JSON list of C-alpha atoms in Angstrom, two decimals:
[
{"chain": "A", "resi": 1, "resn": "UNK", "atom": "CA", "xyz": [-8.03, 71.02, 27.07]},
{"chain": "A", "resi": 2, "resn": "UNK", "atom": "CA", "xyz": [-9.98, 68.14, 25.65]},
{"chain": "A", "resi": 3, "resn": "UNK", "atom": "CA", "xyz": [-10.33, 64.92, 26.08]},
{"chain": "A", "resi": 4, "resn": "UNK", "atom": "CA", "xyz": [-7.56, 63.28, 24.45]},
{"chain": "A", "resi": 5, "resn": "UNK", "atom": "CA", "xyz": [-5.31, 65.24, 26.93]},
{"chain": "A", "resi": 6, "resn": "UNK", "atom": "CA", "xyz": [-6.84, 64.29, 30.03]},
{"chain": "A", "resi": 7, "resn": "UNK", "atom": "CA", "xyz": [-6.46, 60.81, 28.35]},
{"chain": "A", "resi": 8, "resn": "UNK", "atom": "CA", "xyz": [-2.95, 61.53, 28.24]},
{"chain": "A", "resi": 9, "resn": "UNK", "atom": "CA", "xyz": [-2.40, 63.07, 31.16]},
{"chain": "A", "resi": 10, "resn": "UNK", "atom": "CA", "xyz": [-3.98, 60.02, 33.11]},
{"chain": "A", "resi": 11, "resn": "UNK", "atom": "CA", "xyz": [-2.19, 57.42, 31.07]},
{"chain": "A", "resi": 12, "resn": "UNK", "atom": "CA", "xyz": [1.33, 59.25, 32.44]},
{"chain": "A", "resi": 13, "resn": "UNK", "atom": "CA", "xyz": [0.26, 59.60, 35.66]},
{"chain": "A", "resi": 14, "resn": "UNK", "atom": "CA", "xyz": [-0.59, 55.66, 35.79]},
{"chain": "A", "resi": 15, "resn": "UNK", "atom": "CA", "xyz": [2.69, 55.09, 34.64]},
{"chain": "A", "resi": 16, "resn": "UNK", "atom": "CA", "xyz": [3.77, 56.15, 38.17]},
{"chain": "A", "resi": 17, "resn": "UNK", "atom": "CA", "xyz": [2.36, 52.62, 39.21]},
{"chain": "A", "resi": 18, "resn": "UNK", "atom": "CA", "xyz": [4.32, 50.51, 37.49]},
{"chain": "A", "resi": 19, "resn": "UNK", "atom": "CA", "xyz": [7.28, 52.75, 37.90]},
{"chain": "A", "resi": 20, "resn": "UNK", "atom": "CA", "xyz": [7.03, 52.04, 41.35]},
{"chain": "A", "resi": 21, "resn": "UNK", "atom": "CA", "xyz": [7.53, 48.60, 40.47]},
{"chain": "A", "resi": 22, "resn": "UNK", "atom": "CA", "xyz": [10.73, 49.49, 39.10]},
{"chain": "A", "resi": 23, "resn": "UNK", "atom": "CA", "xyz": [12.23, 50.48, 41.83]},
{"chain": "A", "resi": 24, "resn": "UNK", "atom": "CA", "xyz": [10.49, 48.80, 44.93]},
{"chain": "A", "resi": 25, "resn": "UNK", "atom": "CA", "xyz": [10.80, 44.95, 44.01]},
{"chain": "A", "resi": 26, "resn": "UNK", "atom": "CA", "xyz": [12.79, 42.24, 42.27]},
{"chain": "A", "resi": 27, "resn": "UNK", "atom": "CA", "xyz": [14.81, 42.27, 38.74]},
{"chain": "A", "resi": 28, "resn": "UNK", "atom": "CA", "xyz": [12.39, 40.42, 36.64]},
{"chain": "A", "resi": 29, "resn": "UNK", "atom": "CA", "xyz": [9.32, 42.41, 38.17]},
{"chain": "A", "resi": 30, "resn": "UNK", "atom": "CA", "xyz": [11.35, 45.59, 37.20]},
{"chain": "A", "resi": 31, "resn": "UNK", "atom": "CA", "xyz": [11.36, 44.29, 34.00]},
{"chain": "A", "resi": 32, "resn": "UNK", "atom": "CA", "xyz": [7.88, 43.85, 33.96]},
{"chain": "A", "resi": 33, "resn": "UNK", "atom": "CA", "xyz": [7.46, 47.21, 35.25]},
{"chain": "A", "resi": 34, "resn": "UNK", "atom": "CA", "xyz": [9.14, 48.67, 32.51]},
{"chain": "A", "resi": 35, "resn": "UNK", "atom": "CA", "xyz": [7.57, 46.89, 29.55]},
{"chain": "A", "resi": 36, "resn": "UNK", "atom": "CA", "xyz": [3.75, 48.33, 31.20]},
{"chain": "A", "resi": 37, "resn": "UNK", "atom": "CA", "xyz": [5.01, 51.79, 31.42]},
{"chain": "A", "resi": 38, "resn": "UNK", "atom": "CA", "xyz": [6.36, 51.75, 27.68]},
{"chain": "A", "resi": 39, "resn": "UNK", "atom": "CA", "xyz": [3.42, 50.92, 26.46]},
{"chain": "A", "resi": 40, "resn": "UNK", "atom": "CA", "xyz": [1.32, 53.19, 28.41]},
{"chain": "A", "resi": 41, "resn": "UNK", "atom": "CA", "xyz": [3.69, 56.61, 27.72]},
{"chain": "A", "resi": 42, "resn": "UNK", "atom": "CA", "xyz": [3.37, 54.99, 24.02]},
{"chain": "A", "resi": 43, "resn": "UNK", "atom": "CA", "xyz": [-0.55, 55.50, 24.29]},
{"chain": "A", "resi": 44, "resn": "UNK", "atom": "CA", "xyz": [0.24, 58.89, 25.89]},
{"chain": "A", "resi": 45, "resn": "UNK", "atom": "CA", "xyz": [2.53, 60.11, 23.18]},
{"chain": "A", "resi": 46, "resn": "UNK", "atom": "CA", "xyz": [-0.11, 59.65, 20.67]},
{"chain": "A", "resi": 47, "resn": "UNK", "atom": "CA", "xyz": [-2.91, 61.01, 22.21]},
{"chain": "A", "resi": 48, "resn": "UNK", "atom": "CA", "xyz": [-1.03, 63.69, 22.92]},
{"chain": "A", "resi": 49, "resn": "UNK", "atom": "CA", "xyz": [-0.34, 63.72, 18.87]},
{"chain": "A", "resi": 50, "resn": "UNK", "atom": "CA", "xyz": [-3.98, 63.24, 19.25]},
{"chain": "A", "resi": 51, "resn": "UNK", "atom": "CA", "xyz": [-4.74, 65.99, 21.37]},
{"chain": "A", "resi": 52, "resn": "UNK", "atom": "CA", "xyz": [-2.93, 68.94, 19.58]},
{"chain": "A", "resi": 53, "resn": "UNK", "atom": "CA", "xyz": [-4.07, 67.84, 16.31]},
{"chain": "A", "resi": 54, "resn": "UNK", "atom": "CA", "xyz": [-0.60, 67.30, 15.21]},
{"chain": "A", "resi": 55, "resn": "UNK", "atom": "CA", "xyz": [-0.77, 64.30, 12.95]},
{"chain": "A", "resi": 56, "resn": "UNK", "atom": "CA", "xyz": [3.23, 63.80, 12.70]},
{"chain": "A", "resi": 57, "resn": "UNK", "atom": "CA", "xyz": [3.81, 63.10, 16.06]},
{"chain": "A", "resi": 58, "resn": "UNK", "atom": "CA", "xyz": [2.05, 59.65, 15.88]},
{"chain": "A", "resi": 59, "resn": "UNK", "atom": "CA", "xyz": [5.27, 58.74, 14.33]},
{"chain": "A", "resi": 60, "resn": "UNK", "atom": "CA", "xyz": [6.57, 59.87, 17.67]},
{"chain": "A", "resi": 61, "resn": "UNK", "atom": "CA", "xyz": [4.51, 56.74, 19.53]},
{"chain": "A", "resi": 62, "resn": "UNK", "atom": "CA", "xyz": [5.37, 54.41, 16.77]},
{"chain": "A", "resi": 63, "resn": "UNK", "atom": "CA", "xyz": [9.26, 54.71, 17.05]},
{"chain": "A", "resi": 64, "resn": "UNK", "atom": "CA", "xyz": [8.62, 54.90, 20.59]},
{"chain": "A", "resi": 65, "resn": "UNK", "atom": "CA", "xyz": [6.85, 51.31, 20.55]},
{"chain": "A", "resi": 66, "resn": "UNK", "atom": "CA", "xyz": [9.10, 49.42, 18.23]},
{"chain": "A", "resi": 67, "resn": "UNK", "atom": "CA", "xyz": [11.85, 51.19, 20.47]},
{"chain": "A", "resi": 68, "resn": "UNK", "atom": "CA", "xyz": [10.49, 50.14, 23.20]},
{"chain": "A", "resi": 69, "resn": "UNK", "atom": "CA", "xyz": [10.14, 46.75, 22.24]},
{"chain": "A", "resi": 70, "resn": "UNK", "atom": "CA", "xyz": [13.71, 46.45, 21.37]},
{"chain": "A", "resi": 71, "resn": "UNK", "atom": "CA", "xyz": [14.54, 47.44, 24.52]},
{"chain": "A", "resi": 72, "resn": "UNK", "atom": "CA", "xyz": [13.18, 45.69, 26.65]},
{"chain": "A", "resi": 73, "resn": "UNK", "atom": "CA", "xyz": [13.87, 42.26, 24.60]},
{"chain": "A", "resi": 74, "resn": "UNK", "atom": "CA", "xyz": [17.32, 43.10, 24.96]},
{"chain": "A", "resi": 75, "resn": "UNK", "atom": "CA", "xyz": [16.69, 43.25, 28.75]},
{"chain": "A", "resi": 76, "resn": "UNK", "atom": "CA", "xyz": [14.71, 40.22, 28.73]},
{"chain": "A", "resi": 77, "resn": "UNK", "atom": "CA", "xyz": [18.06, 38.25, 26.85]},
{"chain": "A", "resi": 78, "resn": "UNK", "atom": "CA", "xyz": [20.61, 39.60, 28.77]},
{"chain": "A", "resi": 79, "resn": "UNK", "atom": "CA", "xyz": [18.86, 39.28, 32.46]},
{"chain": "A", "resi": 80, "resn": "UNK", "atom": "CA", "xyz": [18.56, 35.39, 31.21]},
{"chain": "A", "resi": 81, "resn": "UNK", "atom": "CA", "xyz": [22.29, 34.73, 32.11]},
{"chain": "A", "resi": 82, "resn": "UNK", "atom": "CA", "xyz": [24.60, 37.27, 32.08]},
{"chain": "A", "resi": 83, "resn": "UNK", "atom": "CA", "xyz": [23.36, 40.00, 34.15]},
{"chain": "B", "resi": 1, "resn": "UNK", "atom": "CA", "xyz": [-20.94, 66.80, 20.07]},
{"chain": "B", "resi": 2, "resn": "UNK", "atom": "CA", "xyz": [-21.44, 64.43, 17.30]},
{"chain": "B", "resi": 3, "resn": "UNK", "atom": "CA", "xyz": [-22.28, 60.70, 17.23]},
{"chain": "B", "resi": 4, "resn": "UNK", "atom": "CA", "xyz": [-19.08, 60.15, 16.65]},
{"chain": "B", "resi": 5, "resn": "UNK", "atom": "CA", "xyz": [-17.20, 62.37, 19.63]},
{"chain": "B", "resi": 6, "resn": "UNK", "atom": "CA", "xyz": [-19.59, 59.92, 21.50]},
{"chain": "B", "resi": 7, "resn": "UNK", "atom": "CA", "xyz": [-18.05, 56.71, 20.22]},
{"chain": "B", "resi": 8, "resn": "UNK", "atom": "CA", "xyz": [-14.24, 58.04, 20.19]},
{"chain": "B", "resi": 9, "resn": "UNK", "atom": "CA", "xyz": [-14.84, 58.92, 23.39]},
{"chain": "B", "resi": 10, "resn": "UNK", "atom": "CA", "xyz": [-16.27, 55.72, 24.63]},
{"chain": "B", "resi": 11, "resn": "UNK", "atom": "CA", "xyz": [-13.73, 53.78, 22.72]},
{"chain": "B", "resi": 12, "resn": "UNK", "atom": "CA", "xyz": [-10.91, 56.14, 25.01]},
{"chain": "B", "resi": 13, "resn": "UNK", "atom": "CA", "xyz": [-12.59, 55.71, 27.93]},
{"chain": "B", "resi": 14, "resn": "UNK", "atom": "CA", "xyz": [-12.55, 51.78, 27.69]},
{"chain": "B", "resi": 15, "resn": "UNK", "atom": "CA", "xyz": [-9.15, 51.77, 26.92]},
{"chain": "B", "resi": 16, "resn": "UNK", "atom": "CA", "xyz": [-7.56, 53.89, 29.53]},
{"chain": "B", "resi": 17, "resn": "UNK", "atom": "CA", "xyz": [-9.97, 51.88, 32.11]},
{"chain": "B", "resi": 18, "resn": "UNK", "atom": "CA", "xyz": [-8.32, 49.01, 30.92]},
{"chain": "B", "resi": 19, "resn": "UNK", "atom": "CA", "xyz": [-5.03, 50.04, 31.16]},
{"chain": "B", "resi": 20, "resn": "UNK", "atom": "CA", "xyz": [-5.77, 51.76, 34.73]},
{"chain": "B", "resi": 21, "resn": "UNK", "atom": "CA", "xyz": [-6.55, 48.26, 35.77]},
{"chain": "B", "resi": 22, "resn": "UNK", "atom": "CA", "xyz": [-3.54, 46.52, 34.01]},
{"chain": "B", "resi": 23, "resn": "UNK", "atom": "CA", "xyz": [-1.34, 48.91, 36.42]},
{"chain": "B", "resi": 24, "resn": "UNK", "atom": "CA", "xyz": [-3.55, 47.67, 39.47]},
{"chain": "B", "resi": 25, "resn": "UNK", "atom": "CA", "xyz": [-2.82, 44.42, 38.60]},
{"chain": "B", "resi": 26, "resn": "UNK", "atom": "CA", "xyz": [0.67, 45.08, 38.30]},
{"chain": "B", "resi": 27, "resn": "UNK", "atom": "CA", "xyz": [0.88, 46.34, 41.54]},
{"chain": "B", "resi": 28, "resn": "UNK", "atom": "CA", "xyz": [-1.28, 43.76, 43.28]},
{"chain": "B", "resi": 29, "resn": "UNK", "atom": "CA", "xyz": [0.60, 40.36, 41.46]},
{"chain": "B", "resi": 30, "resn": "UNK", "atom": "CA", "xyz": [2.80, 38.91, 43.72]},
{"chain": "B", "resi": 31, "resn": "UNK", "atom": "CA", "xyz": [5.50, 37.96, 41.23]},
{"chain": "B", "resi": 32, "resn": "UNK", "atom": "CA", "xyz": [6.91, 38.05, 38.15]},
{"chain": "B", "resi": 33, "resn": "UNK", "atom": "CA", "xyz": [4.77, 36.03, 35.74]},
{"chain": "B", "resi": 34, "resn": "UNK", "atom": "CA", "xyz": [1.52, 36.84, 37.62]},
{"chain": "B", "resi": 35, "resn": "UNK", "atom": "CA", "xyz": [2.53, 40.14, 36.48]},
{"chain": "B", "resi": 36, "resn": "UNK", "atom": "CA", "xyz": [2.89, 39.04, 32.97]},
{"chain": "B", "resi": 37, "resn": "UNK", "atom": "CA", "xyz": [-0.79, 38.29, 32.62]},
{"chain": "B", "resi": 38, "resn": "UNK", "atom": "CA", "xyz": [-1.30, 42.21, 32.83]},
{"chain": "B", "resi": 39, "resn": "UNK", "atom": "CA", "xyz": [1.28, 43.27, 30.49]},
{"chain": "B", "resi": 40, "resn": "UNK", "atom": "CA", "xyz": [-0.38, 41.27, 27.66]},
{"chain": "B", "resi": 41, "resn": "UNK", "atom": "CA", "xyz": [-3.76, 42.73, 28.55]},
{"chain": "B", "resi": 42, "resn": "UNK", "atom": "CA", "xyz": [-2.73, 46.16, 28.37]},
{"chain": "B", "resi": 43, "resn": "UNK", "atom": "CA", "xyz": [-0.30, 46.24, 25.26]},
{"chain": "B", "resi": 44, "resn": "UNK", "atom": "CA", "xyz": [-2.83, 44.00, 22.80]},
{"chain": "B", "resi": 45, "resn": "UNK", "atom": "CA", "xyz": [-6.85, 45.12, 24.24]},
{"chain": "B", "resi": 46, "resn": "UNK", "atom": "CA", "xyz": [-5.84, 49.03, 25.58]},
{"chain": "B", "resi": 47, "resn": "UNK", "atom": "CA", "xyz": [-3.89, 50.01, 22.59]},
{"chain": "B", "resi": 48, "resn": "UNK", "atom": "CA", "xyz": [-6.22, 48.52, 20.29]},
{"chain": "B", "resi": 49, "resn": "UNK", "atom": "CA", "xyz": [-9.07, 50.40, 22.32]},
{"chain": "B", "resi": 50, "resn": "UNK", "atom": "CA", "xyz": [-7.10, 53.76, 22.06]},
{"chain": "B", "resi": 51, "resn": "UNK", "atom": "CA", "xyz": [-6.05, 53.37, 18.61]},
{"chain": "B", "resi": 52, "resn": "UNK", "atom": "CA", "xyz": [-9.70, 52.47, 17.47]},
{"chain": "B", "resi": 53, "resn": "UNK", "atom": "CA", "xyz": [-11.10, 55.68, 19.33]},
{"chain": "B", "resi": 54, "resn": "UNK", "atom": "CA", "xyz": [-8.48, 57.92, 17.58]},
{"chain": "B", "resi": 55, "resn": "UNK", "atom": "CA", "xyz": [-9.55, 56.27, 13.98]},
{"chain": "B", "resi": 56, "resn": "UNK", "atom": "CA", "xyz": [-12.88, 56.50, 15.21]},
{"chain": "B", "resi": 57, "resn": "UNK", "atom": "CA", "xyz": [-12.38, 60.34, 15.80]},
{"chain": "B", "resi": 58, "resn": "UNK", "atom": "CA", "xyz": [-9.74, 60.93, 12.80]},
{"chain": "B", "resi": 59, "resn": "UNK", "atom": "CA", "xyz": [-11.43, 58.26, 9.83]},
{"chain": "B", "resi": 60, "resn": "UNK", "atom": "CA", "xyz": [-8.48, 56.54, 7.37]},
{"chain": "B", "resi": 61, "resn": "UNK", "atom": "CA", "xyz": [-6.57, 60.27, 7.47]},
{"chain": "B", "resi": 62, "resn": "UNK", "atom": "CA", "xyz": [-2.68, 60.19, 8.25]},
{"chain": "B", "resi": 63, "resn": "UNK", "atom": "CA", "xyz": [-3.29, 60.21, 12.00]},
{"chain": "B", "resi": 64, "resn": "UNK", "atom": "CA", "xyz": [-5.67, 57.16, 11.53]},
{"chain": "B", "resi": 65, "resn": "UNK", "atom": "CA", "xyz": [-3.64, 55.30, 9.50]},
{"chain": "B", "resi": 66, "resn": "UNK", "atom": "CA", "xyz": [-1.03, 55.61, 11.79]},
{"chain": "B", "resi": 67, "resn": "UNK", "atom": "CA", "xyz": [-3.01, 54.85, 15.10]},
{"chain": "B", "resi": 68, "resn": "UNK", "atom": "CA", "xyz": [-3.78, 51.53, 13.16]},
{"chain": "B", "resi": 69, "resn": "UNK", "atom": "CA", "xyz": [-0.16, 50.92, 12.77]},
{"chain": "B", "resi": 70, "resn": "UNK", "atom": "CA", "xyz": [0.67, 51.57, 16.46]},
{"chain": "B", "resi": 71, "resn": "UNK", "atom": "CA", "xyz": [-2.00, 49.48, 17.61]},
{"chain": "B", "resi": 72, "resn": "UNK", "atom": "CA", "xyz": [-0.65, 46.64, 15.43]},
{"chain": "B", "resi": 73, "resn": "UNK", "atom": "CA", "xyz": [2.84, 46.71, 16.48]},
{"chain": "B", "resi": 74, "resn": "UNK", "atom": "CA", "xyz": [1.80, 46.95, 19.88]},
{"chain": "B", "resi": 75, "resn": "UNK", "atom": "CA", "xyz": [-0.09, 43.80, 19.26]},
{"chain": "B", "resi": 76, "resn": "UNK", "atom": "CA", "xyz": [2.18, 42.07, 17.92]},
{"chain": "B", "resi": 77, "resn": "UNK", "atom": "CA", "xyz": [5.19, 43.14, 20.09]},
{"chain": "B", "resi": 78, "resn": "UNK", "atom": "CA", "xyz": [3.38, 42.67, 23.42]},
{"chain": "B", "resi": 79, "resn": "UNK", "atom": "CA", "xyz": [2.75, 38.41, 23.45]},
{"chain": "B", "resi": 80, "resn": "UNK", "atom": "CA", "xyz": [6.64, 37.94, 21.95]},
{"chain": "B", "resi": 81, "resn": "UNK", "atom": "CA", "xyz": [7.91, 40.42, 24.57]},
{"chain": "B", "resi": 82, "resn": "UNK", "atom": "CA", "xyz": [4.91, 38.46, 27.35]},
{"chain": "B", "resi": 83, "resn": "UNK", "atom": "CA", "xyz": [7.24, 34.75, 26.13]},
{"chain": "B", "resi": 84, "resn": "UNK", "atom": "CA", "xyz": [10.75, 36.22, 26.30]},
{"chain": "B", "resi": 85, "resn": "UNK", "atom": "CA", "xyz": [10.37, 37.96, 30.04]},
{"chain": "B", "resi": 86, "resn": "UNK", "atom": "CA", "xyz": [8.69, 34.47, 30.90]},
{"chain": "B", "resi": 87, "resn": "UNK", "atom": "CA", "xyz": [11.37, 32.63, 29.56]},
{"chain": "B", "resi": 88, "resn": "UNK", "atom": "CA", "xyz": [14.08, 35.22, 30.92]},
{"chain": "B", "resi": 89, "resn": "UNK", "atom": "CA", "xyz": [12.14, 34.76, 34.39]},
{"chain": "B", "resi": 90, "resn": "UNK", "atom": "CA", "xyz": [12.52, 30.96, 34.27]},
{"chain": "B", "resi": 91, "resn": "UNK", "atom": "CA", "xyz": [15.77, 30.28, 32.70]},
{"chain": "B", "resi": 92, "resn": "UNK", "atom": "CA", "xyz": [16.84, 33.47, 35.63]},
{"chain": "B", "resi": 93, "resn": "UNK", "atom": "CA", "xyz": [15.57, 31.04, 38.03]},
{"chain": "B", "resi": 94, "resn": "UNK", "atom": "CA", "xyz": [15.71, 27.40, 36.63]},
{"chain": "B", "resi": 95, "resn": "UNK", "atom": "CA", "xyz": [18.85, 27.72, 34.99]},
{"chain": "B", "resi": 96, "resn": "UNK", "atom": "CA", "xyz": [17.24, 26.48, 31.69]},
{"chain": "B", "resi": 97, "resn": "UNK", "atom": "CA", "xyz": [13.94, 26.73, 29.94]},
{"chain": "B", "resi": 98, "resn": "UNK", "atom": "CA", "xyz": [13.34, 22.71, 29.86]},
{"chain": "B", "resi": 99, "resn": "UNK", "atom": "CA", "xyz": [11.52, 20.77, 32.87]},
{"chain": "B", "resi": 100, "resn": "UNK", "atom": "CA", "xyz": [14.17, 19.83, 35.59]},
{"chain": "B", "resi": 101, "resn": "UNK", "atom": "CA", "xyz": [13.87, 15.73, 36.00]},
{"chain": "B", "resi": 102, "resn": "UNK", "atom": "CA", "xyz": [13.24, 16.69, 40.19]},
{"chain": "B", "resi": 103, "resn": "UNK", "atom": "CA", "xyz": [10.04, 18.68, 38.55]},
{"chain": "B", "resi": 104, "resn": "UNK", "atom": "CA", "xyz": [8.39, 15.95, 36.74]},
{"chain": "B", "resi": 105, "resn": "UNK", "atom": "CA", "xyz": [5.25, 15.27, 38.74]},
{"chain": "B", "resi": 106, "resn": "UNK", "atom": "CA", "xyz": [4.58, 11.75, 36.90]},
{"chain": "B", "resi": 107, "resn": "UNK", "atom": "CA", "xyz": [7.31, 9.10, 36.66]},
{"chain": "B", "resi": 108, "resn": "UNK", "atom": "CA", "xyz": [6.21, 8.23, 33.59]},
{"chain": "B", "resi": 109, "resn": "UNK", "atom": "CA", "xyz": [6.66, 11.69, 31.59]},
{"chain": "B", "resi": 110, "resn": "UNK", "atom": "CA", "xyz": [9.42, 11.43, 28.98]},
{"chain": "B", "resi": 111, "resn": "UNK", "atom": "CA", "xyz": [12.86, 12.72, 30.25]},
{"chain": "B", "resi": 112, "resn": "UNK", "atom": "CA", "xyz": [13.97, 15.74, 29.47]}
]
């Protein structure tokens, strides 16, 4: 256990916050929601690659940001009109 | 515990308080694009805090190189993602991303 795992452990559990966003309040605040907690499980995926000292899982947190960029940009268009 | 534990650690420290306060002020905002001001605090200054203690910790290895590379698509993806929920929010609300003529405050700002 060191600390790049408690890092990680806290950045997931903080991820519950804006989760909560998600599913308490309005559309465009769940979108917002969503877009904080990808980034933050991105952080937590690497420093979990971090953690274990496995270097090839930081292209784990890079898919998972571009992914999660894509994502929610497709959200962002498609809650504009037609959702 | 050498000098430069010390620094990574200080460098991961920063960055998860920031983010820890990103998510308060997430949950505080009252709406949408008071929210927004959050998001593009925690994807550009956290991840760039995070990333630096892990090249910090690793030097210009694979995992270091690669921390850079996440910090600078995270950088660059959070303030185009920030504009197009903003937009999304308004154009949600407005019906289009332009001033409405019943908006203009001044009489004499050009029409639309």
């Amino acid at each position: 256990m060191n600390g790049w795992l408690i890092g990680a452990t806290v950045l997931l559990a903080a991820s519950a916050a804006p989760l909560w966003i998600v599913f308490r309040s309005g559309i465009m605040d769940a979108l917002v929601g969503l877009e904080l907690a990808a980034v933050l499980d991105t952080l937590a995926v690497a420093l979990l690659a971090e953690g274990f000292h496995r270097q090839s899982f930081f292209d784990l947190a890079i898919v998972l940001g571009v992914l999660g960029f894509i994502g929610s940009l497709a959200f962002a268009r498609f809650l504009e009109r037609w959702v | 515990m050498t000098a430069r534990h010390v620094v990574a650690g200080a460098l991961l420290a920063t960055g998860i308080g920031i983010e820890l306060l990103s998510c308060l002020g997430v949950l505080r905002a009252r709406d949408a694009y008071d929210r927004l001001h959050y998001l593009g605090a925690a994807s550009t200054l956290g991840a760039a805090l995070v990333c630096a203690a892990v090249l910090v910790n690793e030097g210009f290895d694979q995992a270091g190189d690669k921390a850079v590379l996440l910090a600078v698509i995270l950088a660059v993806c959070g303030p185009v993602l920030t504009h197009a929920t903003g937009r999304a929010a308004r154009i949600r609300a407005a019906g289009r991303f332009t001033i409405h003529d019943t908006e203009r405050e001044r009489a004499d700002e050009p029409a639309g």
